[in-house]
XYZ file of C-alpha atoms in Angstrom:
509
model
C -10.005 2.319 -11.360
C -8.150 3.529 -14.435
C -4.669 1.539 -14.850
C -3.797 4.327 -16.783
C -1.187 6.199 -14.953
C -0.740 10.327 -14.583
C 2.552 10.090 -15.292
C 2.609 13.899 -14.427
C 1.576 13.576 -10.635
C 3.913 11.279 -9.918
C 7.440 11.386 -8.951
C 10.486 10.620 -11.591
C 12.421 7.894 -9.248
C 9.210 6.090 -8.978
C 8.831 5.301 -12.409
C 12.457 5.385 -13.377
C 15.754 3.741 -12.610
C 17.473 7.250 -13.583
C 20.902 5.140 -13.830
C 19.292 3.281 -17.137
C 18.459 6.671 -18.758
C 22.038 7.592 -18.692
C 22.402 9.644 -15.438
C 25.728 7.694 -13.728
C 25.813 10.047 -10.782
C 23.551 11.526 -7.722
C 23.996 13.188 -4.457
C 21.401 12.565 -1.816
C 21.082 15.492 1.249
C 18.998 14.742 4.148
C 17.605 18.124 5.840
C 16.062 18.566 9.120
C 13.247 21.300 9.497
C 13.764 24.409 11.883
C 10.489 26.432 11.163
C 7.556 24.278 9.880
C 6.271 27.793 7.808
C 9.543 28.692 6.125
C 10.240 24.982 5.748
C 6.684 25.151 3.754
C 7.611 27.390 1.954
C 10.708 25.543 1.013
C 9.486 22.384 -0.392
C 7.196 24.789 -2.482
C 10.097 26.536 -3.911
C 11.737 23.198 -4.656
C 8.312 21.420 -5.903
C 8.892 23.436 -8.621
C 11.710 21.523 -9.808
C 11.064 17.975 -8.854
C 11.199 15.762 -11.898
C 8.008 13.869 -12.653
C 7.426 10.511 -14.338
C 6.466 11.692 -17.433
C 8.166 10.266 -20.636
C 11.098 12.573 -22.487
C 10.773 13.501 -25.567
C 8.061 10.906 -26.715
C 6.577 12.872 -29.475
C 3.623 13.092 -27.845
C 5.541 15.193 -24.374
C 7.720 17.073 -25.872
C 9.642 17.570 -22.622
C 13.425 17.414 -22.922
C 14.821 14.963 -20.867
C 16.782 16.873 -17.863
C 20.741 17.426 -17.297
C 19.631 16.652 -13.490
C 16.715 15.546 -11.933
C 15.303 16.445 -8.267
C 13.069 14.385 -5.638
C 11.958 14.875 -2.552
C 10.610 12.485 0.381
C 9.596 12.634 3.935
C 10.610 10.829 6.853
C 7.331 10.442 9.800
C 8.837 13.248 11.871
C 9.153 15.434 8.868
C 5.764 15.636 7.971
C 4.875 16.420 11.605
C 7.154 19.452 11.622
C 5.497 20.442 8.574
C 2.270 20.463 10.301
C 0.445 17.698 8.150
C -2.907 17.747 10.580
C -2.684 14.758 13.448
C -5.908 13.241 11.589
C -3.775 12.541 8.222
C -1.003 11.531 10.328
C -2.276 8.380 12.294
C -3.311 7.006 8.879
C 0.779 6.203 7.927
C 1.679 2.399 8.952
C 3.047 2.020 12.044
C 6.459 0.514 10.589
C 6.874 4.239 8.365
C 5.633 6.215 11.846
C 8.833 4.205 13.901
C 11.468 4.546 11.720
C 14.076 2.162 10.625
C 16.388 2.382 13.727
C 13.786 1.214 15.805
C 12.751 -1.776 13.149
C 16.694 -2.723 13.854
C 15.848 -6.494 15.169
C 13.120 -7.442 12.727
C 15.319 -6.303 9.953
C 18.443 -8.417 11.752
C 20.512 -4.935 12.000
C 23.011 -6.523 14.681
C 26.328 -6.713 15.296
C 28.639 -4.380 12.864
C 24.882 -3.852 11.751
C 23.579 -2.549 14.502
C 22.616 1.333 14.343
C 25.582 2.183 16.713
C 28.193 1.856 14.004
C 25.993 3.765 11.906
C 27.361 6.971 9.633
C 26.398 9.775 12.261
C 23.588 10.886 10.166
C 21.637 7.741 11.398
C 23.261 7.408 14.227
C 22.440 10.593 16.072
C 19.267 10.804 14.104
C 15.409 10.471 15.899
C 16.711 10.678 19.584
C 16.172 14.204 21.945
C 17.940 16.467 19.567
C 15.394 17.205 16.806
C 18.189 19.365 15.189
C 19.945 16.297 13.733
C 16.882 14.731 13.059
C 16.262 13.431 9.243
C 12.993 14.983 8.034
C 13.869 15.754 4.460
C 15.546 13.737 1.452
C 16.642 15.704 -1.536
C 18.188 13.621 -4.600
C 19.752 14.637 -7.379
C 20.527 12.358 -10.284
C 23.096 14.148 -13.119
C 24.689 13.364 -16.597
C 27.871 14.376 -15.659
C 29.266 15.324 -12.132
C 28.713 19.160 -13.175
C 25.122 18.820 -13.678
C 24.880 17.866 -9.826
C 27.382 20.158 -8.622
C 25.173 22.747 -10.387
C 21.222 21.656 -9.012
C 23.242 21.050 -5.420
C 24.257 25.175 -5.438
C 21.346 26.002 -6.483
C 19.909 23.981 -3.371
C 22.365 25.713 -1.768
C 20.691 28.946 -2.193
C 17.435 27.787 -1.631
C 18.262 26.638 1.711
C 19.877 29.759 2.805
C 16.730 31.929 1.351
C 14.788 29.582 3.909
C 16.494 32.226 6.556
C 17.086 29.151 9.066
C 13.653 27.383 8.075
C 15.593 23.925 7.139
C 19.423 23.355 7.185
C 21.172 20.376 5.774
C 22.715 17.768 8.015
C 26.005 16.317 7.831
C 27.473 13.438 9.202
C 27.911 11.190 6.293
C 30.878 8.785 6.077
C 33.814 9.369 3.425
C 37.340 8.786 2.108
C 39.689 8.980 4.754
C 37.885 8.134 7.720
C 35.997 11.832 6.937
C 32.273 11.502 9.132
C 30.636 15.163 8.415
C 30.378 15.407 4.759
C 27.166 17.452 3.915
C 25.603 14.751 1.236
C 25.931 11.072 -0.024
C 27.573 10.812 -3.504
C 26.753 7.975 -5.338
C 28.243 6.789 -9.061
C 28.116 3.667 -11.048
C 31.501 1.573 -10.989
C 33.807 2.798 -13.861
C 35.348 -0.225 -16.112
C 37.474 1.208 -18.987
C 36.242 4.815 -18.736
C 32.808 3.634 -18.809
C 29.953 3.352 -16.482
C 28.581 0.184 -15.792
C 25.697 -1.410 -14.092
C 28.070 -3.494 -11.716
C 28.598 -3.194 -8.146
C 31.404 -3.623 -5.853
C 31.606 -7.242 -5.860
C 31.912 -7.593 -9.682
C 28.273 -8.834 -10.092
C 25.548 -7.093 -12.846
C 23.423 -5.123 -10.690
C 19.624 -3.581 -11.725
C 18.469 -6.623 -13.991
C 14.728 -7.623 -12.781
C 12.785 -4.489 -11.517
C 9.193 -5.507 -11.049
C 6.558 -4.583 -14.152
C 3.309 -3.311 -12.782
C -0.279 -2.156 -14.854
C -0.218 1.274 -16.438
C 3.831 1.502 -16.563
C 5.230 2.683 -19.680
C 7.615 0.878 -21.706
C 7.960 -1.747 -23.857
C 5.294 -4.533 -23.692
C 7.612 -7.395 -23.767
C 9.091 -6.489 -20.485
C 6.515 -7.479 -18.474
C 8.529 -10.836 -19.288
C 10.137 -12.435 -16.314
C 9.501 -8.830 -14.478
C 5.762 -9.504 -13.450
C 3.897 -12.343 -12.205
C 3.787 -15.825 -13.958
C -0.131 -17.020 -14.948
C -1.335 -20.706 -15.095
C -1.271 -20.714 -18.736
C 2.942 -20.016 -18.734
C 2.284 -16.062 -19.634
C 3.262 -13.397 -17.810
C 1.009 -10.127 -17.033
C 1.893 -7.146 -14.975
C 1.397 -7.455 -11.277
C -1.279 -5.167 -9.519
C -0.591 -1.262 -9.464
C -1.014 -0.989 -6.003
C 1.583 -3.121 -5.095
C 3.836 -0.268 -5.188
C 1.819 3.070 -5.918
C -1.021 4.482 -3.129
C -4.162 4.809 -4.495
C -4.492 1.561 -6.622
C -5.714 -1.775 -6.384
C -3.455 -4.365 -5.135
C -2.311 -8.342 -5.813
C -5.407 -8.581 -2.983
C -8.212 -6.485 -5.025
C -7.838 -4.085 -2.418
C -6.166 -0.513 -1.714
C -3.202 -0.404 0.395
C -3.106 1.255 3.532
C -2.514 4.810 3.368
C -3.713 8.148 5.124
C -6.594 10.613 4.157
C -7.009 12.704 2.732
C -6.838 10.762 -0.755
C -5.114 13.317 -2.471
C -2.460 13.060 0.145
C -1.671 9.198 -0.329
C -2.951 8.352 -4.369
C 0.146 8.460 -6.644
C 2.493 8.458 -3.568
C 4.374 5.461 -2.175
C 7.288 4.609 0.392
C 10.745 4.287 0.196
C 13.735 2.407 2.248
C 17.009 4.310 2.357
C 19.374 2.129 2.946
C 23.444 2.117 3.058
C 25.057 -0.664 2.660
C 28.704 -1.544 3.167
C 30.451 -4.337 1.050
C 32.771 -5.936 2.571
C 35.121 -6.795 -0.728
C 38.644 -8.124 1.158
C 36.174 -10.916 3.106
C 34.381 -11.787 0.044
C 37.181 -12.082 -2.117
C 39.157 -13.927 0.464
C 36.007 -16.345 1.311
C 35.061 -16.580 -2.423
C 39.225 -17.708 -3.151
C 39.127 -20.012 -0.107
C 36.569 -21.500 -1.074
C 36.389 -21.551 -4.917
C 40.126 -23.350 -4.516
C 37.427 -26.238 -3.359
C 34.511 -26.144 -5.007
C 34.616 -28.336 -8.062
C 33.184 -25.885 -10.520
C 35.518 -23.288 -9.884
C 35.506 -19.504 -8.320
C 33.618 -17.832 -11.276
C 30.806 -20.626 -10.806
C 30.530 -20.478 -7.244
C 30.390 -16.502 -7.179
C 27.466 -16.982 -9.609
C 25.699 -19.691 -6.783
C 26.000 -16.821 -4.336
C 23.367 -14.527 -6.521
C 22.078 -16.556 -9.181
C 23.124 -15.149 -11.595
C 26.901 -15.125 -13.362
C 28.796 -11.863 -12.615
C 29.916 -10.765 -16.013
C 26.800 -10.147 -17.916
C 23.851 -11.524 -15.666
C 23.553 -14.723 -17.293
C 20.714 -16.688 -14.847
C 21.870 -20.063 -13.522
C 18.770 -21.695 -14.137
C 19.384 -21.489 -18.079
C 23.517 -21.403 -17.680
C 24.009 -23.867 -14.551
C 27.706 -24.543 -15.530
C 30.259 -23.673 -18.084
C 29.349 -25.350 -20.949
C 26.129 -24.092 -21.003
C 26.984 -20.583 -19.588
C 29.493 -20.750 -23.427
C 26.416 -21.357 -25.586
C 24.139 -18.635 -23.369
C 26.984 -15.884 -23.992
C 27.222 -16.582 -27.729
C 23.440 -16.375 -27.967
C 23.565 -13.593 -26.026
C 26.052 -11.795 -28.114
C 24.207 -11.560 -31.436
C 20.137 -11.360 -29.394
C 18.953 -7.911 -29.847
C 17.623 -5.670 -27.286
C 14.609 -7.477 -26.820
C 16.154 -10.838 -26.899
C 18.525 -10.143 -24.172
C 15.836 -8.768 -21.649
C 14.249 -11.826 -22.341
C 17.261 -14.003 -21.414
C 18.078 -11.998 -18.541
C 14.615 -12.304 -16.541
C 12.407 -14.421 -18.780
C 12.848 -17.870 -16.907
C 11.551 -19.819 -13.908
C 12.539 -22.340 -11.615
C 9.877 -24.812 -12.874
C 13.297 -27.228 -14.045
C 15.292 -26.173 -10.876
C 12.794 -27.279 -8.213
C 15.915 -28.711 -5.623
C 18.059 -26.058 -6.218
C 20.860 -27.730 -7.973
C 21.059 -24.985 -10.498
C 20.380 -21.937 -8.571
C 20.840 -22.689 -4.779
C 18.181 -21.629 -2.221
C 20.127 -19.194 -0.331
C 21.287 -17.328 -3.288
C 20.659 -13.649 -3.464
C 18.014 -13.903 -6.466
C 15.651 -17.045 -5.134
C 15.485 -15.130 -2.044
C 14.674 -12.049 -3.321
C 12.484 -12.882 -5.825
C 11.408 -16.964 -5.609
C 8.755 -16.271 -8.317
C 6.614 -19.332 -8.505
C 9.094 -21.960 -6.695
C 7.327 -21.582 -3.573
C 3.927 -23.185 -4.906
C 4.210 -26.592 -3.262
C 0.762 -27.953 -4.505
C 0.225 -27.484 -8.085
C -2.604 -24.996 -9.064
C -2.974 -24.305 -5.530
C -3.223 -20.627 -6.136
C -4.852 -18.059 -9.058
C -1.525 -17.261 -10.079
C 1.631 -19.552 -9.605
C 3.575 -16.996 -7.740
C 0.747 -15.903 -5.500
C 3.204 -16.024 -2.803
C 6.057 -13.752 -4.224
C 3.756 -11.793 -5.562
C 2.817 -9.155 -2.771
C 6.549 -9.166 -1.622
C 8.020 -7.190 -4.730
C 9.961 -4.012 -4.515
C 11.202 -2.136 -6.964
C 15.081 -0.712 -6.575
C 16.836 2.280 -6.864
C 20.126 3.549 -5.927
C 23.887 3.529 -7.275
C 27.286 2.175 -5.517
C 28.873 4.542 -3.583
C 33.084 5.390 -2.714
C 35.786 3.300 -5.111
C 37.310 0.095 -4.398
C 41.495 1.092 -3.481
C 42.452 -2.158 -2.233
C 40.332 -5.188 -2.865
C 42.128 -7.093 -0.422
C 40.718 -4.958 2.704
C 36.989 -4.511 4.086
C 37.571 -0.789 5.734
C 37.090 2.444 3.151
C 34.302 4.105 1.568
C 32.734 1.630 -0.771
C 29.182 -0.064 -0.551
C 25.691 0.304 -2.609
C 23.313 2.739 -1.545
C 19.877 1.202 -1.960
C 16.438 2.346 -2.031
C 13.426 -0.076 -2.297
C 10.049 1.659 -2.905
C 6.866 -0.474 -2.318
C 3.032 0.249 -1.338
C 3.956 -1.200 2.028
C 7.424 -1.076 3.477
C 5.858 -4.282 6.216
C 5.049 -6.187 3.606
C 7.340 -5.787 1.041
C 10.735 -4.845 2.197
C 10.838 -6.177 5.782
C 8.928 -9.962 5.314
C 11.519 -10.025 2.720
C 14.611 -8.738 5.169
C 13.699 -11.005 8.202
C 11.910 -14.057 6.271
C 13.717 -14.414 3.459
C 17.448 -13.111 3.776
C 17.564 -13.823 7.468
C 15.881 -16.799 7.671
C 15.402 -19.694 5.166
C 12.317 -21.676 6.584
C 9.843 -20.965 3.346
C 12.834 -22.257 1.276
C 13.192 -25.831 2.761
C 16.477 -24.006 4.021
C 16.044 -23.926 8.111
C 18.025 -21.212 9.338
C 20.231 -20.955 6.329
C 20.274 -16.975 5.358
C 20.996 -15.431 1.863
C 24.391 -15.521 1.435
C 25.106 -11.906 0.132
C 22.593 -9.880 2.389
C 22.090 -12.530 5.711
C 23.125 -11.176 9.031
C 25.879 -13.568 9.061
C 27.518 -13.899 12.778
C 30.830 -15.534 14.591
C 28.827 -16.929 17.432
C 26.355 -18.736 15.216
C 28.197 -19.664 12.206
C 26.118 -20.019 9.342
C 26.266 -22.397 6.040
C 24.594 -22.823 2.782
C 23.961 -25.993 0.539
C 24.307 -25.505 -2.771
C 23.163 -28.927 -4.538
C 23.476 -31.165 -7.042
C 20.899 -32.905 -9.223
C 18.873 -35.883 -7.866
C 20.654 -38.471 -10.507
C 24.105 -37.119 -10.046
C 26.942 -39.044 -8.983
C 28.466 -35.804 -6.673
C 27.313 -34.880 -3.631
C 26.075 -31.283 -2.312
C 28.736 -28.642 -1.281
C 28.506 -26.704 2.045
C 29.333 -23.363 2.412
C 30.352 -23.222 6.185
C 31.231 -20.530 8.707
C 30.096 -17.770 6.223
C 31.360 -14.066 6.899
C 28.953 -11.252 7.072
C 29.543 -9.462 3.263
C 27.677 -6.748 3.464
C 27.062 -4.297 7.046
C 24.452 -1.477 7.386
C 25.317 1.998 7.876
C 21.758 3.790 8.294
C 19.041 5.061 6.656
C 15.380 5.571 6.980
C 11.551 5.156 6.032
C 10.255 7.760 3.771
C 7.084 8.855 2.114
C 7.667 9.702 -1.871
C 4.175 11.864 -2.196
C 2.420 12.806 -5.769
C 3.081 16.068 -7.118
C -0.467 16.811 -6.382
C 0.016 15.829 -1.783
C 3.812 17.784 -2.105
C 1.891 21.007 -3.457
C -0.551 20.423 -0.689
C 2.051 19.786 1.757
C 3.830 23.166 1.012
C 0.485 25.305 1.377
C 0.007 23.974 4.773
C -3.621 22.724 2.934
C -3.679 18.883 3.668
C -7.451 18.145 4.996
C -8.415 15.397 6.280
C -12.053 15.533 7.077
């Protein structure tokens, strides 16, 4: 099939991180549907609005890019209310049909986790009442905070010209213990007036989204962002990896419902809220950086990989002296340089872990080739990371008042979008955060993400090369650093299934 990609039938936060094109804030709203006709009707009326993948002002589209954009995506009971026919509907994967609530132990959502001390939204959502029930997401990404204040009112109105067809929920967590807010606002963290790409920890957030065939952009990008070949290249990983419709890593097409219009150029999405605990992780990262013998900074980098001032990787920058000569190469690179030092490197020289530790946040998400025990024992180094990419979306939410405290309104909202939310987002959840068997680890979890408990303590080993006089340093009795607070599965469909949807013509046979 043509790795060219219609850009045009396919949704804008597929393609794009919208933060990276400038647009700093976004409110999400989560609907539920009252009257599957007028809620048809609806999605038509805001189809006409939902931002598409296409490139801005290219010179060969000469569309302008937007002050706001607007996307829309479907949770399983959602589509039923819109009457997509039975026969399209037993085509979805069983983990999209069930929700995420119900995924709660294979995704290791337990203890402050667990979907009982979720924002109401999730909380109260797919139980008997199917008028709090999540069926719609509506995003809006903006310039400036105006720009979404505007698209939201006129949302507004569309919603009330539904006459009672769909309503928007509330029930989202805020400032000041608030728990009914109407929408999730979302913003990058502020340094010196200016938005950055950090998160609440302090880390460099957004660095190694996942290159695929028929993506626009820049060539070179494909660079540390796709999948490894035997000859030390790189080359972008299958389309259908993440978009319905196209081959796959496997040669084949992902699982997806019929009609084919319905399912080509669509894909899934996790929503997912995520609360950072910053008072724990500073205090654990000052207990125990007053220890380790590389210092604080260092051992905040061996939690993720990577160092948290400008992303610097550990594999090329394992300690100070080298992290000095990165940053003053880094400083003069140019654009194309610096992506390359960001995400252009392997673990080929790190194979023990003494440079970037195996239950950091960036082996575990993304162990490229390190997990090839026999050499040339697959067609591609990283066969085995290679069909458990996502790409990421999302901004930090709320604003850090007292970094000394875990309670407020401050987190990451997060949303992974894959061909296959089983294969992708949840082997990675329960085999590679939660578990750290593939990684020579045992039960060690990723530090950052791991369901970390009280009753079963956990640890990490971060070591030291083979010929080195130290020995290893254990991380032991590790908090929990980050808790859930909801979300949900959702289908992102083509321009082409959400016109469809809204016309009530979806067929099957």
């Amino acid at each position: 099939m043509d790795k060219q990609l219609d850009l045009l039938d396919i949704q804008g936060n597929v393609i794009k991180a919208y933060g990276r094109y400038n647009f700093p804030v976004a409110r999400y709203l989560f609907l539920n549907i009252r009257d599957g006709k007028r809620a048809r009707e609806f999605v038509g009326e805001v189809s006409k609005e939902v931002t598409t993948a296409v490139k801005w002002d290219d010179g060969v589209n000469p569309i302008p890019k937007p002050l706001a954009t607007v996307n829309i995506a479907f949770t399983y009971p959602g589509l039923k209310q819109l009457n997509v026919p039975r026969a399209s509907l037993i085509g979805f994967p069983m983990e999209f049909v069930m929700g995420m609530k119900k995924r709660k132990d294979i995704l290791g959502d337990d203890g402050r986790s667990a979907p009982e001390h979720w924002d109401p939204i999730w909380r109260d959502s797919r139980e008997t009442d199917w008028n709090k029930d999540v069926h719609i997401w509506i995003s809006i990404n903006g310039q400036t905070p105006a720009d979404v204040q505007k698209c939201y009112e006129w949302l507004q109105e569309l919603v009330t010209r539904s006459a009672g067809g769909v309503a928007i929920l509330s029930g989202h967590r805020g400032d000041n213990d608030a728990e009914h807010l109407l929408f999730q606002d979302v913003h990058a963290v502020i340094e010196n007036g200016k938005p950055t790409s950090k998160e609440h920890f302090g880390y460099t957030d957004g660095i190694g989204d996942p290159v695929f065939e028929g993506l626009p952009g820049r060539p070179e990008r494909v660079i540390g962002r796709g999948k490894q070949m035997k000859d030390g290249k790189w080359a972008p990983l299958a389309t259908g990896e993440f978009i319905l419709g196209h081959r796959d890593e496997a040669d084949e097409y992902p699982e997806a419902p019929a009609p084919q219009l319905l399912s080509r150029n669509g894909t899934f999405m996790v929503y997912r809220k995520l609360h950072e605990n910053v008072g724990t992780f500073n205090a654990y990262l000052e207990q125990e950086g007053a220890k380790y013998p590389g210092g604080k900074e260092l051992l905040a980098a061996k939690f993720v990989g990577r160092w948290r001032d400008n992303g610097a990787p550990l594999v090329d920058a394992p300690d100070a002296k080298s992290k000095a000569e990165w940053d003053a190469k880094f400083l003069v690179a140019n654009a194309v340089e610096r992506d390359k030092m960001l995400s252009g490197f392997t673990f080929n020289n790190d194979k023990d872990g003494a440079k970037c530790p195996f239950s950091s946040h960036l082996r575990r998400i993304n162990p490229r080739a390190s997990l090839e025990s026999t050499p040339d024992a697959f067609e591609t180094p990283g066969a085995l990371a290679n069909r458990r990419r996502v790409m990421r979306r999302g901004l930090p939410y709320g604003d850090v008042k007292d970094v000394t405290r875990d309670d407020g309104n401050h987190g990451i909202v997060i949303m992974m979008i894959s061909a296959s939310i089983s294969r992708q987002f949840e082997f990675v959840q329960q085999q590679w955060i939660n578990y750290g068997n593939d990684f020579k680890a045992g039960n060690d979890k990723e530090i950052i993400l791991g369901n970390h408990s009280e009753e079963f303590p956990s640890k990490a080993v971060l070591e030291v090369e083979k010929d080195s006089d130290d020995a290893p340093y254990f991380l032991s009795n590790i908090p929990r650093l980050v808790e859930t607070r909801g979300g949900d599965y959702f289908f992102i469909p083509s321009m082409t299934a959400l016109r469809m949807i809204a016309k009530g013509i979806v067929d099957p046979t």
